[in-house]
Amino acid sequence: MGRQQLEVLNALDVAKTQVYHFTAIVVAGMGFFTDAYDLFSISLISKLLGRIYYTNPNSLKPGTLPPSVSTSVTGVALVGTLAGQLFFGWLGDKMGRKKVYGITLLIMIICSIASALSFGHSPKGVMTTLCFFRFWLGFGIGGDYPLSATIMAEYANKKTRGAFVAAGFGILFGGIISLIVSAAFDHAYHSPSYEQNALASTPPQADYVWRIILMFGAIPAALTFYWRMKMPETARYTALVAKNAARAAQDMGRVLNVEIEAEEEKIEKISQGNNFGLLSKEFLIRHGLHLFGTTSTWFLLDIAFYSQNLFQKDVFSAIGWIPPAKTMNAIGEVYKIAKAQTLIALCSTVPGYWFTVAFIDIIGRFAIQMLGFFFMTVFMFAIAIPYDHWTERDNRIGFVIMYALTFFFANFGPNATTFVVPAEIFPARLRSTCHGISAAAGKAGAIVGAYGFLYAAQNKDKTKTDAGFPPGIGVKNALIVLGVINLLGMICTLAVPEAKGKSLEEASQENMEES
C-alpha cells in the first residue's frame, strides 16, 4: 500500500531542468572528477618516480619502482578510499549530506597539495610521505563517492536523474594536464635518451613534473568549495531524516522559486513503521538482495576496470605503442604514456560516459549494465584468446581498438550504473550508508585488481619478469581471468532493480507500508 508523497519532494521530482540542476552537477560532479583525476594520475607518473629515485646509472635500463613501493604508491589511496566510503557514507546519514560534504572537500584539497609536496632526504623518505598523504587523500575521495551521488540523486528530477548522477570526465583531464606539463618541461629542458646518457636523461627539473601534476588535483575541488557551502541541505534529508518539513519547504521553495507548503503531519505519517535499521530483518527482506546486487557488481567491475586502467601503460609497452624506456628521456616518457592514455580516454572512456548520460533515462540502468558487462566479456576474450596474434607488429592497431572498446563498454555500462543505482534504491536515512558500502566493495575489487593484476600479469619465464617480481601467469591468462570476472558481473546484475522513471521514494519503497 503506497503513502502520499510530500509536496516538497513531488516539486523536486517534476521540476523542469533549471540552473540549480547544473550548479548541482558541477558542484557534486567535481568530487567525482577529482576522484578520477587523483586515482589515475598516479599511474601516469609512477614510471617517472622510478627514474628519479631508483635509477642505477650503470644499469642498461632506467630505474623502476620496486614492487613493494609500486603497489604501495598505487594501492594506498585505494585503501584510504575504501575506509572513507564506509566512514563518510555512515556519517552522511547521521549528520546530513551538506556538513560532511564540506569536510571531505577540505581533506581532498589539503592532501592533493600535501602529496605534491612530499619530502625526504632519501627515496624511501619521499615515497613514505607520498603514501601517507595519498592515503588521506583517498580517505577524502572515499567520502565524496556516497555524498556526491546521494546529493545529485536527491536534487534531481525523476525524468533525468540518471543522467545527472552519471556525468564526469576526470580521467581525460588527468591526461591533458600531464600532456601540457610534460610537453612544457620537455621543451624547456632538452634531455638525451637513457641509452645516450643515463644521468642526463632525467634532468633535476623532472622532480617538479610529478608534483605539479598531483597538485592540479586540488584546483577543481577548491573552485567549487564556495558553492558547496552555499548549497542548502537536500530536501529529502531535511524532511525524511531530520523530519523538519518547514525547513525543507523553505529551502526548496527558494531553490525552485515556488511556494511550497510545509506538511508536518504527513511527515509523521510517512515515518511511522519506516524506521527499520540497516541490520534489521525488515531491511534484509526489502533490500538485502539489492545490497548484494550493488556490492557484488561494483566489486567485480572494479577488479576488471582498475587492473585495466592502472596498468594501461604496461599493456601499451607490451604491444610496442610506447617505445622501450631506454630510448626515451624521463619527461618524454611521461608525455608518451599520457598521450596514449588520453587517446584511449578521448576515443572510448569519455564517449562511453556520455552515451550513458544520453541513454540511461531512456533504456534504463539495468539494460546498460547488462549490455556493458556482456560486451566487456566479449572483447576481453577476443583480446585474450588470440593474444599472441595481437602482439605482432601488423596487428597492434586492432589490439588498441579492441582494448578501447572494452573501456567504451565499461563506461557505457557498469562503471556508470554501479555509481548511480545505489543512490536511488535505498531509503533516505540509509542511502548514503548503503552507497558507501557498495562503493567500498568496489574499492575492495580495485585493490584486488591493482595488486593481483600486477603480479598475475608477470611473464611465466623468470628471466623476463619485472625486477623484483616472481613469475606470474602472463598477460594472456590474466586477461582471460578478467573476462570470466566480467561474465560473473552479468550474472550478479540480475539482483539489481530498475529505478528509471521512478521517484526516489518509489524506487526505495519508502512510500510503502511495512511488509
Short mmCIF file of C-alpha atoms in Angstrom, two decimals:
data_model
loop_
_atom_site.label_atom_id
_atom_site.label_comp_id
_atom_site.label_asym_id
_atom_site.label_seq_id
_atom_site.Cartn_x
_atom_site.Cartn_y
_atom_site.Cartn_z
CA MET A 1 0.00 0.00 0.00
CA GLY A 2 1.57 3.35 -1.03
CA ARG A 3 1.63 6.52 1.03
CA GLN A 4 1.12 10.06 -0.25
CA GLN A 5 4.18 11.92 -1.46
CA LEU A 6 5.27 15.14 0.30
CA GLU A 7 4.63 18.25 -1.78
CA VAL A 8 8.25 19.42 -1.45
CA LEU A 9 9.59 16.08 -2.82
CA ASN A 10 6.99 15.99 -5.55
CA ALA A 11 8.05 19.51 -6.60
CA LEU A 12 11.64 18.26 -7.00
CA ASP A 13 10.53 15.15 -8.90
CA VAL A 14 8.56 17.08 -11.54
CA ALA A 15 10.75 20.21 -11.71
CA LYS A 16 11.94 21.18 -15.17
CA THR A 17 15.71 21.15 -15.65
CA GLN A 18 16.91 24.51 -14.28
CA VAL A 19 20.09 26.41 -13.45
CA TYR A 20 20.27 24.88 -9.96
CA HIS A 21 20.42 21.38 -11.54
CA PHE A 22 23.53 22.38 -13.47
CA THR A 23 25.05 24.05 -10.40
CA ALA A 24 24.49 20.79 -8.52
CA ILE A 25 26.03 18.78 -11.39
CA VAL A 26 29.17 20.93 -11.39
CA VAL A 27 29.49 21.06 -7.62
CA ALA A 28 28.76 17.40 -6.93
CA GLY A 29 30.45 16.28 -10.15
CA MET A 30 33.69 17.97 -9.12
CA GLY A 31 34.11 15.40 -6.38
CA PHE A 32 33.81 12.52 -8.82
CA PHE A 33 36.06 14.46 -11.22
CA THR A 34 38.76 14.89 -8.55
CA ASP A 35 38.45 11.21 -7.64
CA ALA A 36 39.07 10.07 -11.20
CA TYR A 37 41.88 12.59 -11.69
CA ASP A 38 43.77 11.75 -8.50
CA LEU A 39 43.39 7.99 -8.66
CA PHE A 40 44.56 7.76 -12.26
CA SER A 41 47.22 10.49 -12.32
CA ILE A 42 49.41 8.25 -10.16
CA SER A 43 49.55 5.62 -12.91
CA LEU A 44 50.96 8.28 -15.27
CA ILE A 45 53.79 9.37 -13.00
CA SER A 46 54.85 6.08 -11.39
CA LYS A 47 57.41 5.43 -14.17
CA LEU A 48 58.85 8.92 -13.65
CA LEU A 49 59.19 8.30 -9.89
CA GLY A 50 61.12 5.10 -10.69
CA ARG A 51 63.52 7.03 -12.91
CA ILE A 52 64.07 9.89 -10.47
CA TYR A 53 64.52 7.87 -7.27
CA TYR A 54 65.55 4.34 -8.27
CA THR A 55 67.86 4.64 -11.29
CA ASN A 56 71.28 3.00 -11.20
CA PRO A 57 73.31 4.83 -13.92
CA ASN A 58 75.35 1.66 -14.58
CA SER A 59 72.24 -0.36 -15.41
CA LEU A 60 71.18 -0.92 -19.04
CA LYS A 61 67.58 0.07 -18.22
CA PRO A 62 66.15 3.13 -16.39
CA GLY A 63 65.03 2.62 -12.78
CA THR A 64 61.54 1.43 -11.91
CA LEU A 65 59.71 1.48 -8.58
CA PRO A 66 60.43 -1.74 -6.61
CA PRO A 67 57.31 -3.98 -6.43
CA SER A 68 56.56 -3.16 -2.77
CA VAL A 69 56.86 0.60 -3.42
CA SER A 70 54.88 0.43 -6.67
CA THR A 71 51.98 -1.45 -5.09
CA SER A 72 52.01 0.91 -2.08
CA VAL A 73 52.00 4.12 -4.13
CA THR A 74 49.23 2.78 -6.38
CA GLY A 75 47.19 0.99 -3.76
CA VAL A 76 47.40 3.16 -0.63
CA ALA A 77 44.91 5.72 -1.99
CA LEU A 78 42.51 2.87 -2.80
CA VAL A 79 42.73 1.60 0.79
CA GLY A 80 42.09 5.16 2.05
CA THR A 81 39.15 5.47 -0.34
CA LEU A 82 37.59 2.25 0.95
CA ALA A 83 37.85 3.47 4.56
CA GLY A 84 36.46 6.91 3.61
CA GLN A 85 33.48 5.43 1.75
CA LEU A 86 32.38 3.40 4.78
CA PHE A 87 33.02 6.16 7.35
CA PHE A 88 31.64 9.19 5.48
CA GLY A 89 28.79 7.16 3.97
CA TRP A 90 27.62 6.38 7.50
CA LEU A 91 28.29 9.97 8.68
CA GLY A 92 26.31 11.43 5.74
CA ASP A 93 23.17 9.72 7.05
CA LYS A 94 23.86 10.78 10.64
CA MET A 95 24.91 14.45 10.25
CA GLY A 96 23.45 15.37 6.87
CA ARG A 97 24.93 15.46 3.38
CA LYS A 98 25.98 19.10 3.33
CA LYS A 99 28.04 19.23 6.54
CA VAL A 100 30.02 16.09 5.76
CA TYR A 101 30.50 17.15 2.13
CA GLY A 102 32.45 20.23 3.22
CA ILE A 103 34.77 18.09 5.38
CA THR A 104 35.60 15.66 2.54
CA LEU A 105 36.33 18.56 0.20
CA LEU A 106 38.81 20.16 2.60
CA ILE A 107 40.60 16.83 3.09
CA MET A 108 40.88 16.42 -0.69
CA ILE A 109 42.28 19.92 -1.25
CA ILE A 110 44.82 19.76 1.59
CA CYS A 111 46.03 16.23 0.75
CA SER A 112 46.32 16.88 -3.02
CA ILE A 113 48.68 19.76 -2.25
CA ALA A 114 50.48 17.85 0.54
CA SER A 115 51.10 14.75 -1.62
CA ALA A 116 52.73 17.02 -4.21
CA LEU A 117 54.99 18.46 -1.50
CA SER A 118 56.18 15.00 -0.34
CA PHE A 119 59.60 15.43 1.22
CA GLY A 120 62.56 13.37 2.43
CA HIS A 121 66.34 13.02 2.06
CA SER A 122 66.12 9.53 0.62
CA PRO A 123 63.85 7.81 -1.93
CA LYS A 124 62.31 5.87 0.96
CA GLY A 125 61.50 9.14 2.80
CA VAL A 126 59.81 10.70 -0.25
CA MET A 127 57.80 7.55 -1.00
CA THR A 128 56.72 7.20 2.65
CA THR A 129 55.40 10.78 2.88
CA LEU A 130 53.77 10.43 -0.56
CA CYS A 131 52.00 7.23 0.58
CA PHE A 132 50.94 8.88 3.86
CA PHE A 133 49.28 11.85 2.13
CA ARG A 134 47.80 9.68 -0.62
CA PHE A 135 46.09 7.52 2.00
CA TRP A 136 44.36 10.59 3.48
CA LEU A 137 43.63 11.95 0.01
CA GLY A 138 41.91 8.63 -0.67
CA PHE A 139 40.01 8.95 2.61
CA GLY A 140 38.56 12.29 1.47
CA ILE A 141 37.86 10.96 -2.03
CA GLY A 142 36.08 7.97 -0.46
CA GLY A 143 33.70 10.27 1.40
CA ASP A 144 32.92 12.08 -1.79
CA TYR A 145 31.59 8.97 -3.56
CA PRO A 146 28.44 8.33 -1.49
CA LEU A 147 27.83 12.03 -0.79
CA SER A 148 28.07 13.39 -4.33
CA ALA A 149 25.91 10.55 -5.72
CA THR A 150 23.33 10.97 -2.95
CA ILE A 151 23.19 14.77 -3.29
CA MET A 152 22.78 14.57 -7.07
CA ALA A 153 20.07 11.90 -6.79
CA GLU A 154 18.19 13.84 -4.11
CA TYR A 155 18.30 17.13 -6.04
CA ALA A 156 17.44 15.77 -9.49
CA ASN A 157 14.01 15.31 -11.06
CA LYS A 158 12.90 11.75 -11.74
CA LYS A 159 12.96 12.12 -15.51
CA THR A 160 16.67 12.98 -15.88
CA ARG A 161 18.10 11.78 -12.55
CA GLY A 162 20.31 9.05 -14.07
CA ALA A 163 21.98 11.46 -16.48
CA PHE A 164 22.71 13.99 -13.72
CA VAL A 165 24.33 11.45 -11.41
CA ALA A 166 26.41 9.85 -14.19
CA ALA A 167 28.16 12.90 -15.75
CA GLY A 168 32.00 13.02 -15.45
CA PHE A 169 35.38 13.30 -17.25
CA GLY A 170 38.21 13.36 -14.66
CA ILE A 171 40.39 10.76 -16.41
CA LEU A 172 40.59 12.86 -19.57
CA PHE A 173 41.57 15.95 -17.54
CA GLY A 174 44.35 13.91 -15.87
CA GLY A 175 45.78 13.01 -19.26
CA ILE A 176 45.54 16.55 -20.67
CA ILE A 177 47.24 18.18 -17.64
CA SER A 178 50.05 15.60 -17.81
CA LEU A 179 50.48 16.26 -21.54
CA ILE A 180 50.72 20.03 -21.06
CA VAL A 181 53.13 19.84 -18.10
CA SER A 182 55.41 17.18 -19.61
CA ALA A 183 55.46 18.88 -23.06
CA ALA A 184 56.37 22.24 -21.46
CA PHE A 185 59.22 20.75 -19.39
CA ASP A 186 60.50 18.57 -22.26
CA HIS A 187 60.59 21.64 -24.49
CA ALA A 188 62.37 23.75 -21.85
CA TYR A 189 64.96 21.14 -20.82
CA HIS A 190 66.11 19.09 -23.80
CA SER A 191 67.46 15.83 -22.41
CA PRO A 192 69.14 12.92 -24.19
CA SER A 193 67.57 9.44 -24.07
CA TYR A 194 68.65 6.99 -21.36
CA GLU A 195 70.85 4.92 -23.70
CA GLN A 196 72.66 8.09 -24.90
CA ASN A 197 73.35 9.45 -21.40
CA ALA A 198 71.83 7.69 -18.39
CA LEU A 199 72.46 10.51 -15.89
CA ALA A 200 71.41 13.42 -18.12
CA SER A 201 68.21 11.66 -19.31
CA THR A 202 66.49 12.62 -16.04
CA PRO A 203 67.04 16.38 -15.54
CA PRO A 204 66.68 17.71 -11.95
CA GLN A 205 63.56 19.61 -13.09
CA ALA A 206 61.76 16.27 -13.68
CA ASP A 207 61.07 16.29 -9.93
CA TYR A 208 58.71 19.23 -10.47
CA VAL A 209 56.71 17.44 -13.17
CA TRP A 210 55.05 14.79 -10.99
CA ARG A 211 54.49 17.30 -8.18
CA ILE A 212 52.69 19.77 -10.47
CA ILE A 213 50.51 17.00 -11.95
CA LEU A 214 49.47 15.84 -8.46
CA MET A 215 48.87 19.39 -7.21
CA PHE A 216 46.43 20.13 -10.04
CA GLY A 217 44.04 17.69 -8.38
CA ALA A 218 43.30 20.35 -5.74
CA ILE A 219 42.14 23.01 -8.22
CA PRO A 220 38.68 21.68 -9.26
CA ALA A 221 37.84 20.88 -5.64
CA ALA A 222 38.95 24.33 -4.42
CA LEU A 223 36.95 26.09 -7.16
CA THR A 224 33.68 24.50 -6.03
CA PHE A 225 34.18 25.00 -2.27
CA TYR A 226 32.24 28.28 -2.15
CA TRP A 227 29.21 26.85 -3.98
CA ARG A 228 29.28 23.69 -1.92
CA MET A 229 28.99 25.71 1.25
CA LYS A 230 26.09 27.75 -0.20
CA MET A 231 24.02 24.77 -1.35
CA PRO A 232 21.19 24.02 1.10
CA GLU A 233 20.85 20.57 2.65
CA THR A 234 18.87 18.24 0.39
CA ALA A 235 15.11 18.33 1.00
CA ARG A 236 14.95 14.56 1.30
CA TYR A 237 17.42 14.56 4.18
CA THR A 238 15.79 17.55 5.90
CA ALA A 239 12.23 16.18 5.54
CA LEU A 240 12.60 12.39 5.77
CA VAL A 241 15.63 12.02 8.07
CA ALA A 242 15.80 15.25 10.14
CA LYS A 243 11.95 15.44 9.96
CA ASN A 244 11.95 19.22 9.56
CA ALA A 245 9.22 19.79 6.96
CA ALA A 246 9.18 23.57 7.33
CA ARG A 247 12.92 23.89 6.64
CA ALA A 248 12.74 21.54 3.63
CA ALA A 249 9.84 23.52 2.15
CA GLN A 250 11.64 26.82 2.77
CA ASP A 251 14.97 25.64 1.26
CA MET A 252 13.45 24.10 -1.86
CA GLY A 253 10.96 26.97 -2.28
CA ARG A 254 13.99 29.26 -2.55
CA VAL A 255 15.82 26.95 -4.97
CA LEU A 256 12.79 26.30 -7.22
CA ASN A 257 11.27 29.81 -6.88
CA VAL A 258 7.86 28.45 -5.86
CA GLU A 259 5.67 28.48 -2.75
CA ILE A 260 5.77 25.06 -1.05
CA GLU A 261 3.58 24.10 1.87
CA ALA A 262 5.25 22.52 4.92
CA GLU A 263 3.40 19.30 5.75
CA GLU A 264 4.38 18.35 9.31
CA GLU A 265 1.54 15.82 9.82
CA LYS A 266 2.34 13.99 6.61
CA ILE A 267 5.97 13.54 7.70
CA GLU A 268 4.80 11.90 10.94
CA LYS A 269 2.63 9.52 8.91
CA ILE A 270 5.43 8.67 6.44
CA SER A 271 7.96 7.91 9.15
CA GLN A 272 5.65 5.50 11.00
CA GLY A 273 6.80 1.92 10.52
CA ASN A 274 9.51 3.15 8.20
CA ASN A 275 12.39 3.43 10.62
CA PHE A 276 14.00 -0.02 10.39
CA GLY A 277 17.80 -0.10 10.64
CA LEU A 278 20.49 -1.47 8.34
CA LEU A 279 20.88 -4.69 10.32
CA SER A 280 17.15 -5.36 10.80
CA LYS A 281 15.12 -8.24 9.35
CA GLU A 282 12.86 -5.72 7.57
CA PHE A 283 15.89 -4.26 5.73
CA LEU A 284 17.01 -7.77 4.78
CA ILE A 285 13.55 -8.60 3.35
CA ARG A 286 13.18 -5.33 1.42
CA HIS A 287 16.75 -4.54 0.39
CA GLY A 288 19.04 -7.48 1.22
CA LEU A 289 19.12 -8.77 -2.36
CA HIS A 290 19.52 -5.21 -3.72
CA LEU A 291 22.55 -4.57 -1.49
CA PHE A 292 24.06 -7.88 -2.63
CA GLY A 293 23.46 -6.79 -6.23
CA THR A 294 25.05 -3.34 -5.88
CA THR A 295 28.07 -4.57 -3.85
CA SER A 296 28.85 -7.68 -5.95
CA THR A 297 28.56 -5.94 -9.34
CA TRP A 298 30.72 -2.98 -8.23
CA PHE A 299 33.28 -5.38 -6.71
CA LEU A 300 33.56 -7.44 -9.90
CA LEU A 301 33.57 -4.40 -12.20
CA ASP A 302 36.40 -2.69 -10.32
CA ILE A 303 38.64 -5.78 -10.39
CA ALA A 304 38.48 -5.62 -14.19
CA PHE A 305 38.31 -1.84 -14.58
CA TYR A 306 41.18 -0.85 -12.27
CA SER A 307 43.53 -3.59 -13.38
CA GLN A 308 42.94 -2.43 -16.96
CA ASN A 309 43.25 1.26 -16.20
CA LEU A 310 46.13 1.39 -13.74
CA PHE A 311 48.22 -0.88 -15.96
CA GLN A 312 47.34 0.60 -19.33
CA LYS A 313 50.91 1.81 -19.71
CA ASP A 314 52.24 -1.75 -19.27
CA VAL A 315 49.83 -3.06 -21.91
CA PHE A 316 50.88 -0.29 -24.31
CA SER A 317 54.56 -1.08 -23.74
CA ALA A 318 53.95 -4.79 -24.28
CA ILE A 319 52.42 -4.17 -27.72
CA GLY A 320 55.01 -1.54 -28.62
CA TRP A 321 52.73 1.53 -28.56
CA ILE A 322 55.18 3.10 -26.14
CA PRO A 323 58.83 2.59 -27.18
CA PRO A 324 61.33 0.85 -24.84
CA ALA A 325 62.12 3.03 -21.80
CA LYS A 326 65.84 3.29 -22.59
CA THR A 327 65.09 5.04 -25.92
CA MET A 328 63.34 7.95 -24.15
CA ASN A 329 64.27 10.55 -21.56
CA ALA A 330 62.31 10.72 -18.27
CA ILE A 331 59.95 13.60 -19.15
CA GLY A 332 59.43 12.32 -22.71
CA GLU A 333 58.26 9.00 -21.26
CA VAL A 334 55.57 10.77 -19.17
CA TYR A 335 54.47 12.58 -22.33
CA LYS A 336 54.19 9.36 -24.35
CA ILE A 337 52.27 7.49 -21.62
CA ALA A 338 49.96 10.49 -21.13
CA LYS A 339 49.36 10.70 -24.89
CA ALA A 340 48.42 7.00 -25.13
CA GLN A 341 46.12 7.16 -22.08
CA THR A 342 44.49 10.40 -23.23
CA LEU A 343 43.81 8.89 -26.67
CA ILE A 344 42.09 5.91 -25.06
CA ALA A 345 40.11 8.29 -22.79
CA LEU A 346 39.15 10.56 -25.69
CA CYS A 347 38.12 7.72 -28.02
CA SER A 348 36.43 5.37 -25.56
CA THR A 349 36.14 6.34 -21.90
CA VAL A 350 34.60 9.80 -22.35
CA PRO A 351 32.24 8.83 -25.23
CA GLY A 352 31.17 5.84 -23.12
CA TYR A 353 30.23 8.14 -20.22
CA TRP A 354 28.28 10.48 -22.45
CA PHE A 355 26.44 7.60 -24.12
CA THR A 356 25.35 6.63 -20.60
CA VAL A 357 24.24 10.20 -19.87
CA ALA A 358 22.25 10.22 -23.12
CA PHE A 359 20.57 6.81 -22.73
CA ILE A 360 20.35 5.99 -19.01
CA ASP A 361 16.90 7.56 -18.61
CA ILE A 362 15.67 6.08 -21.91
CA ILE A 363 16.73 2.41 -21.82
CA GLY A 364 17.34 2.24 -18.07
CA ARG A 365 20.14 1.28 -15.69
CA PHE A 366 19.62 -2.49 -15.86
CA ALA A 367 19.88 -2.72 -19.67
CA ILE A 368 23.01 -0.54 -19.79
CA GLN A 369 24.74 -2.56 -17.05
CA MET A 370 23.87 -5.91 -18.70
CA LEU A 371 24.96 -4.67 -22.10
CA GLY A 372 28.21 -3.27 -20.68
CA PHE A 373 29.23 -6.43 -18.85
CA PHE A 374 28.29 -8.54 -21.90
CA PHE A 375 30.48 -6.58 -24.33
CA MET A 376 33.34 -6.26 -21.81
CA THR A 377 33.31 -10.07 -21.60
CA VAL A 378 33.22 -10.47 -25.39
CA PHE A 379 36.06 -8.01 -26.08
CA MET A 380 38.19 -9.25 -23.18
CA PHE A 381 38.05 -12.82 -24.54
CA ALA A 382 38.60 -11.52 -28.08
CA ILE A 383 41.82 -9.87 -26.87
CA ALA A 384 42.95 -12.65 -24.54
CA ILE A 385 42.44 -15.87 -26.51
CA PRO A 386 44.40 -14.83 -29.67
CA TYR A 387 46.74 -12.61 -27.55
CA ASP A 388 49.91 -13.67 -29.44
CA HIS A 389 48.25 -12.59 -32.70
CA TRP A 390 47.61 -9.08 -31.29
CA THR A 391 51.24 -8.59 -30.19
CA GLU A 392 52.53 -8.93 -33.75
CA ARG A 393 53.51 -5.57 -35.19
CA ASP A 394 50.93 -5.57 -38.03
CA ASN A 395 48.00 -6.22 -35.66
CA ARG A 396 48.70 -3.62 -32.99
CA ILE A 397 46.09 -1.13 -34.16
CA GLY A 398 43.45 -3.89 -33.99
CA PHE A 399 44.54 -4.63 -30.44
CA VAL A 400 44.22 -0.98 -29.40
CA ILE A 401 40.72 -0.77 -30.97
CA MET A 402 39.58 -3.88 -29.03
CA TYR A 403 41.13 -2.51 -25.84
CA ALA A 404 39.40 0.86 -26.38
CA LEU A 405 36.06 -0.90 -26.93
CA THR A 406 36.30 -2.67 -23.56
CA PHE A 407 36.73 0.79 -22.00
CA PHE A 408 33.85 2.20 -24.00
CA PHE A 409 31.50 -0.52 -22.73
CA ALA A 410 32.81 -0.24 -19.18
CA ASN A 411 31.70 3.41 -19.17
CA PHE A 412 28.61 2.92 -21.33
CA GLY A 413 27.87 0.21 -18.81
CA PRO A 414 28.66 -0.80 -15.25
CA ASN A 415 31.27 1.86 -14.44
CA ALA A 416 28.49 4.47 -14.62
CA THR A 417 25.50 2.44 -13.43
CA THR A 418 27.17 0.95 -10.32
CA PHE A 419 27.69 4.56 -9.16
CA VAL A 420 24.14 5.71 -9.99
CA VAL A 421 21.91 2.86 -8.76
CA PRO A 422 22.90 2.67 -5.04
CA ALA A 423 21.94 6.36 -4.70
CA GLU A 424 18.39 5.56 -5.86
CA ILE A 425 17.17 2.25 -4.44
CA PHE A 426 17.72 2.61 -0.67
CA PRO A 427 15.66 4.69 1.82
CA ALA A 428 16.82 8.27 2.56
CA ARG A 429 18.05 7.56 6.09
CA LEU A 430 20.28 4.68 4.85
CA ARG A 431 21.01 5.95 1.32
CA SER A 432 24.46 7.39 1.92
CA THR A 433 25.50 4.40 4.10
CA CYS A 434 24.38 1.82 1.51
CA HIS A 435 26.07 3.75 -1.30
CA GLY A 436 29.24 3.86 0.83
CA ILE A 437 29.08 0.08 1.42
CA SER A 438 28.54 -0.59 -2.30
CA ALA A 439 31.39 1.75 -3.27
CA ALA A 440 33.70 0.21 -0.64
CA ALA A 441 33.02 -3.23 -2.14
CA GLY A 442 34.05 -1.69 -5.46
CA LYS A 443 37.28 -0.38 -3.96
CA ALA A 444 37.99 -3.81 -2.46
CA GLY A 445 37.71 -5.07 -6.05
CA ALA A 446 40.02 -2.28 -7.21
CA ILE A 447 42.63 -3.34 -4.64
CA VAL A 448 42.35 -6.97 -5.82
CA GLY A 449 42.66 -5.76 -9.41
CA ALA A 450 45.54 -3.36 -8.75
CA TYR A 451 47.64 -5.76 -6.66
CA GLY A 452 46.53 -9.02 -8.24
CA PHE A 453 46.99 -7.99 -11.87
CA LEU A 454 50.44 -6.54 -11.18
CA TYR A 455 51.66 -9.95 -10.02
CA ALA A 456 49.44 -12.14 -12.24
CA ALA A 457 50.42 -10.42 -15.50
CA GLN A 458 54.16 -11.10 -14.98
CA ASN A 459 55.79 -13.35 -17.55
CA LYS A 460 55.85 -17.08 -16.77
CA ASP A 461 59.57 -17.09 -17.65
CA LYS A 462 61.53 -15.99 -14.56
CA THR A 463 64.16 -14.22 -16.69
CA LYS A 464 61.54 -11.94 -18.31
CA THR A 465 59.67 -10.69 -15.22
CA ASP A 466 59.93 -7.08 -13.98
CA ALA A 467 62.67 -6.50 -11.38
CA GLY A 468 61.71 -7.97 -8.00
CA PHE A 469 58.54 -9.78 -9.16
CA PRO A 470 58.00 -13.54 -9.06
CA PRO A 471 56.83 -15.23 -12.31
CA GLY A 472 53.07 -14.83 -12.94
CA ILE A 473 50.50 -16.40 -15.27
CA GLY A 474 51.29 -13.97 -18.13
CA VAL A 475 49.22 -11.15 -19.63
CA LYS A 476 47.17 -13.56 -21.79
CA ASN A 477 45.93 -15.68 -18.87
CA ALA A 478 45.41 -12.59 -16.69
CA LEU A 479 43.11 -11.16 -19.39
CA ILE A 480 41.16 -14.46 -19.59
CA VAL A 481 40.59 -14.24 -15.80
CA LEU A 482 39.27 -10.67 -16.27
CA GLY A 483 36.88 -11.94 -18.96
CA VAL A 484 35.47 -14.53 -16.52
CA ILE A 485 35.05 -11.79 -13.87
CA ASN A 486 33.02 -9.69 -16.34
CA LEU A 487 30.81 -12.71 -17.02
CA LEU A 488 30.13 -13.06 -13.28
CA GLY A 489 29.21 -9.35 -13.25
CA MET A 490 26.45 -10.07 -15.76
CA ILE A 491 25.00 -12.78 -13.53
CA CYS A 492 25.07 -10.58 -10.38
CA THR A 493 23.35 -7.74 -12.29
CA LEU A 494 20.16 -9.85 -12.12
CA ALA A 495 19.89 -8.84 -8.42
CA VAL A 496 19.82 -5.08 -9.22
CA PRO A 497 16.34 -3.45 -9.57
CA GLU A 498 15.45 -0.82 -12.18
CA ALA A 499 14.88 2.75 -10.90
CA LYS A 500 14.26 4.50 -14.24
CA GLY A 501 11.36 6.96 -14.18
CA LYS A 502 10.51 6.36 -10.52
CA SER A 503 10.73 8.88 -7.71
CA LEU A 504 13.38 8.03 -5.09
CA GLU A 505 10.58 7.13 -2.66
CA GLU A 506 9.11 4.64 -5.15
CA ALA A 507 12.49 3.19 -6.12
CA SER A 508 13.46 2.71 -2.45
CA GLN A 509 9.92 1.53 -1.45
CA GLU A 510 9.96 4.30 1.15
CA ASN A 511 6.34 5.19 0.47
CA MET A 512 5.24 1.60 1.07
CA GLU A 513 3.60 0.33 4.26
CA GLU A 514 5.69 -2.06 6.36
CA SER A 515 5.67 -5.56 4.87
#
